[in-house]
Amino acid sequence: MSDPIADMLTRIRNAGKAKHNSVDIPGSRIKTEIARILKESGYIRNYKVIADNKQGILRVYLKYTSDQKHTIFKIQRVSKPSLRRYCLAKAVTPVYNGLGIAILSTSQGVMTDKLAREKNIGGEILCTVW
């Protein structure tokens, strides 16, 4: 697997389309941080890290609206291993005029675009969600 973050986003996207309650993803620290931000922003219900003898499993519990539509309308990878996308603090723009979020990897950790603008720091744009 050359891009584990893209694999995580694809698993969440596919599980949402199939109306699954949860999806299991191979664990890592950055994936756990992305899941934390998705939970804080209200895109998923919860997440749990399950320990095993290998790298661990990240179980993401998906969230749906009252009419059984997935709360994540679109989730896409921005910075890829073949083409990294970085932005300065002043260039961090809102996603869908503030209706969505961008997840950034900065020198102070993984955070949303709104928090990066407040702290005035830039970084690598991992993905956008709306």
PDB file of C-alpha atoms in Angstrom:
ATOM      1  CA  MET A   1       0.000   0.000   0.000  1.00  0.00           C
ATOM      2  CA  SER A   2       1.628   3.229  -1.100  1.00  0.00           C
ATOM      3  CA  ASP A   3      -0.834   5.688   0.502  1.00  0.00           C
ATOM      4  CA  PRO A   4      -2.409   4.491   3.764  1.00  0.00           C
ATOM      5  CA  ILE A   5      -4.333   7.741   4.359  1.00  0.00           C
ATOM      6  CA  ALA A   6      -6.027   7.488   0.960  1.00  0.00           C
ATOM      7  CA  ASP A   7      -6.888   3.883   1.808  1.00  0.00           C
ATOM      8  CA  MET A   8      -8.511   5.043   5.063  1.00  0.00           C
ATOM      9  CA  LEU A   9     -10.571   7.699   3.298  1.00  0.00           C
ATOM     10  CA  THR A  10     -11.666   5.206   0.626  1.00  0.00           C
ATOM     11  CA  ARG A  11     -12.747   2.683   3.263  1.00  0.00           C
ATOM     12  CA  ILE A  12     -14.830   5.342   5.045  1.00  0.00           C
ATOM     13  CA  ARG A  13     -16.351   6.500   1.735  1.00  0.00           C
ATOM     14  CA  ASN A  14     -17.239   2.951   0.641  1.00  0.00           C
ATOM     15  CA  ALA A  15     -18.644   1.949   4.042  1.00  0.00           C
ATOM     16  CA  GLY A  16     -20.835   5.058   4.029  1.00  0.00           C
ATOM     17  CA  LYS A  17     -22.237   4.227   0.611  1.00  0.00           C
ATOM     18  CA  ALA A  18     -22.914   0.642   1.732  1.00  0.00           C
ATOM     19  CA  LYS A  19     -24.642   1.907   4.944  1.00  0.00           C
ATOM     20  CA  HIS A  20     -22.331   0.000   7.305  1.00  0.00           C
ATOM     21  CA  ASN A  21     -22.343   0.913  11.002  1.00  0.00           C
ATOM     22  CA  SER A  22     -18.562   0.695  11.336  1.00  0.00           C
ATOM     23  CA  VAL A  23     -15.425   0.112   9.311  1.00  0.00           C
ATOM     24  CA  ASP A  24     -12.082  -1.416  10.373  1.00  0.00           C
ATOM     25  CA  ILE A  25      -8.886   0.245   9.201  1.00  0.00           C
ATOM     26  CA  PRO A  26      -5.241  -0.726   9.886  1.00  0.00           C
ATOM     27  CA  GLY A  27      -4.115   1.609  12.666  1.00  0.00           C
ATOM     28  CA  SER A  28      -1.502   4.342  12.876  1.00  0.00           C
ATOM     29  CA  ARG A  29      -1.086   7.563  14.844  1.00  0.00           C
ATOM     30  CA  ILE A  30      -1.950   9.888  11.968  1.00  0.00           C
ATOM     31  CA  LYS A  31      -5.078   7.898  11.084  1.00  0.00           C
ATOM     32  CA  THR A  32      -6.164   8.076  14.725  1.00  0.00           C
ATOM     33  CA  GLU A  33      -5.665  11.848  14.685  1.00  0.00           C
ATOM     34  CA  ILE A  34      -7.719  12.156  11.483  1.00  0.00           C
ATOM     35  CA  ALA A  35     -10.486  10.088  13.114  1.00  0.00           C
ATOM     36  CA  ARG A  36     -10.336  12.348  16.191  1.00  0.00           C
ATOM     37  CA  ILE A  37     -10.835  15.440  14.041  1.00  0.00           C
ATOM     38  CA  LEU A  38     -13.704  13.805  12.132  1.00  0.00           C
ATOM     39  CA  LYS A  39     -15.393  12.991  15.461  1.00  0.00           C
ATOM     40  CA  GLU A  40     -14.866  16.500  16.864  1.00  0.00           C
ATOM     41  CA  SER A  41     -16.293  18.000  13.666  1.00  0.00           C
ATOM     42  CA  GLY A  42     -19.360  15.736  13.793  1.00  0.00           C
ATOM     43  CA  TYR A  43     -18.721  13.637  10.680  1.00  0.00           C
ATOM     44  CA  ILE A  44     -18.455  10.284  12.512  1.00  0.00           C
ATOM     45  CA  ARG A  45     -20.078   8.978  15.712  1.00  0.00           C
ATOM     46  CA  ASN A  46     -16.974   7.586  17.366  1.00  0.00           C
ATOM     47  CA  TYR A  47     -13.736   5.670  16.854  1.00  0.00           C
ATOM     48  CA  LYS A  48     -11.834   3.073  18.837  1.00  0.00           C
ATOM     49  CA  VAL A  49      -8.291   1.726  18.657  1.00  0.00           C
ATOM     50  CA  ILE A  50      -8.195  -2.050  19.088  1.00  0.00           C
ATOM     51  CA  ALA A  51      -4.832  -3.525  20.064  1.00  0.00           C
ATOM     52  CA  ASP A  52      -3.584  -6.665  18.371  1.00  0.00           C
ATOM     53  CA  ASN A  53      -0.180  -8.279  17.914  1.00  0.00           C
ATOM     54  CA  LYS A  54       0.577  -6.152  14.860  1.00  0.00           C
ATOM     55  CA  GLN A  55      -0.081  -2.453  14.296  1.00  0.00           C
ATOM     56  CA  GLY A  56      -3.577  -2.295  15.772  1.00  0.00           C
ATOM     57  CA  ILE A  57      -6.985  -1.726  14.241  1.00  0.00           C
ATOM     58  CA  LEU A  58      -8.824   1.592  14.073  1.00  0.00           C
ATOM     59  CA  ARG A  59     -12.588   1.009  14.161  1.00  0.00           C
ATOM     60  CA  VAL A  60     -14.586   4.008  12.915  1.00  0.00           C
ATOM     61  CA  TYR A  61     -18.305   4.185  13.723  1.00  0.00           C
ATOM     62  CA  LEU A  62     -20.104   6.010  10.937  1.00  0.00           C
ATOM     63  CA  LYS A  63     -22.828   8.597  11.390  1.00  0.00           C
ATOM     64  CA  TYR A  64     -26.012   8.963   9.338  1.00  0.00           C
ATOM     65  CA  THR A  65     -28.797  11.538   9.203  1.00  0.00           C
ATOM     66  CA  SER A  66     -32.394  10.735  10.155  1.00  0.00           C
ATOM     67  CA  ASP A  67     -33.186   9.752   6.549  1.00  0.00           C
ATOM     68  CA  GLN A  68     -30.185   7.347   6.430  1.00  0.00           C
ATOM     69  CA  LYS A  69     -27.826   9.544   4.402  1.00  0.00           C
ATOM     70  CA  HIS A  70     -24.151   9.520   5.252  1.00  0.00           C
ATOM     71  CA  THR A  71     -23.002  12.719   6.977  1.00  0.00           C
ATOM     72  CA  ILE A  72     -19.858  12.814   4.816  1.00  0.00           C
ATOM     73  CA  PHE A  73     -20.963  13.927   1.363  1.00  0.00           C
ATOM     74  CA  LYS A  74     -17.437  14.028  -0.028  1.00  0.00           C
ATOM     75  CA  ILE A  75     -14.061  13.141   1.423  1.00  0.00           C
ATOM     76  CA  GLN A  76     -11.009  13.446  -0.796  1.00  0.00           C
ATOM     77  CA  ARG A  77      -7.256  13.264  -0.473  1.00  0.00           C
ATOM     78  CA  VAL A  78      -5.451  16.481  -1.410  1.00  0.00           C
ATOM     79  CA  SER A  79      -1.767  15.858  -0.741  1.00  0.00           C
ATOM     80  CA  LYS A  80      -0.537  12.615  -2.232  1.00  0.00           C
ATOM     81  CA  PRO A  81       2.821  10.832  -1.911  1.00  0.00           C
ATOM     82  CA  SER A  82       3.572  11.699  -5.531  1.00  0.00           C
ATOM     83  CA  LEU A  83       2.497  15.347  -5.196  1.00  0.00           C
ATOM     84  CA  ARG A  84       2.592  16.963  -1.779  1.00  0.00           C
ATOM     85  CA  ARG A  85       0.394  20.045  -1.216  1.00  0.00           C
ATOM     86  CA  TYR A  86       1.596  22.550   1.353  1.00  0.00           C
ATOM     87  CA  CYS A  87       0.144  25.929   2.236  1.00  0.00           C
ATOM     88  CA  LEU A  88       1.297  28.896   4.259  1.00  0.00           C
ATOM     89  CA  ALA A  89      -0.704  30.206   7.200  1.00  0.00           C
ATOM     90  CA  LYS A  90      -2.237  33.017   5.129  1.00  0.00           C
ATOM     91  CA  ALA A  91      -3.154  30.667   2.265  1.00  0.00           C
ATOM     92  CA  VAL A  92      -5.313  28.297   4.352  1.00  0.00           C
ATOM     93  CA  THR A  93      -8.771  28.886   2.875  1.00  0.00           C
ATOM     94  CA  PRO A  94     -12.142  27.611   4.107  1.00  0.00           C
ATOM     95  CA  VAL A  95     -13.635  24.563   2.387  1.00  0.00           C
ATOM     96  CA  TYR A  96     -17.041  25.194   0.791  1.00  0.00           C
ATOM     97  CA  ASN A  97     -17.195  28.656   2.390  1.00  0.00           C
ATOM     98  CA  GLY A  98     -16.858  27.167   5.868  1.00  0.00           C
ATOM     99  CA  LEU A  99     -19.342  24.305   5.434  1.00  0.00           C
ATOM    100  CA  GLY A 100     -16.560  21.715   5.218  1.00  0.00           C
ATOM    101  CA  ILE A 101     -13.164  21.215   6.800  1.00  0.00           C
ATOM    102  CA  ALA A 102      -9.634  20.653   5.606  1.00  0.00           C
ATOM    103  CA  ILE A 103      -7.357  18.480   7.743  1.00  0.00           C
ATOM    104  CA  LEU A 104      -3.768  19.712   7.928  1.00  0.00           C
ATOM    105  CA  SER A 105      -0.600  18.151   9.262  1.00  0.00           C
ATOM    106  CA  THR A 106       1.368  20.969  10.889  1.00  0.00           C
ATOM    107  CA  SER A 107       4.411  21.311  13.106  1.00  0.00           C
ATOM    108  CA  GLN A 108       2.013  21.454  16.081  1.00  0.00           C
ATOM    109  CA  GLY A 109       0.095  18.315  15.134  1.00  0.00           C
ATOM    110  CA  VAL A 110      -2.869  17.385  12.968  1.00  0.00           C
ATOM    111  CA  MET A 111      -5.639  20.016  13.013  1.00  0.00           C
ATOM    112  CA  THR A 112      -8.477  21.558  11.040  1.00  0.00           C
ATOM    113  CA  ASP A 113      -8.088  24.528   8.722  1.00  0.00           C
ATOM    114  CA  LYS A 114     -10.001  26.769  11.144  1.00  0.00           C
ATOM    115  CA  LEU A 115      -7.620  26.009  14.025  1.00  0.00           C
ATOM    116  CA  ALA A 116      -4.605  26.487  11.733  1.00  0.00           C
ATOM    117  CA  ARG A 117      -5.881  29.952  10.770  1.00  0.00           C
ATOM    118  CA  GLU A 118      -6.403  30.826  14.459  1.00  0.00           C
ATOM    119  CA  LYS A 119      -2.872  29.680  15.364  1.00  0.00           C
ATOM    120  CA  ASN A 120      -1.457  31.267  12.186  1.00  0.00           C
ATOM    121  CA  ILE A 121       0.415  28.149  11.051  1.00  0.00           C
ATOM    122  CA  GLY A 122       0.496  26.329   7.739  1.00  0.00           C
ATOM    123  CA  GLY A 123       1.306  22.781   6.769  1.00  0.00           C
ATOM    124  CA  GLU A 124       0.472  19.881   4.499  1.00  0.00           C
ATOM    125  CA  ILE A 125      -3.188  19.633   3.475  1.00  0.00           C
ATOM    126  CA  LEU A 126      -4.049  15.970   4.005  1.00  0.00           C
ATOM    127  CA  CYS A 127      -7.717  15.922   2.941  1.00  0.00           C
ATOM    128  CA  THR A 128     -10.954  17.874   2.667  1.00  0.00           C
ATOM    129  CA  VAL A 129     -14.334  16.784   4.032  1.00  0.00           C
ATOM    130  CA  TRP A 130     -17.852  18.159   3.519  1.00  0.00           C
TER     131      TRP A 130
END
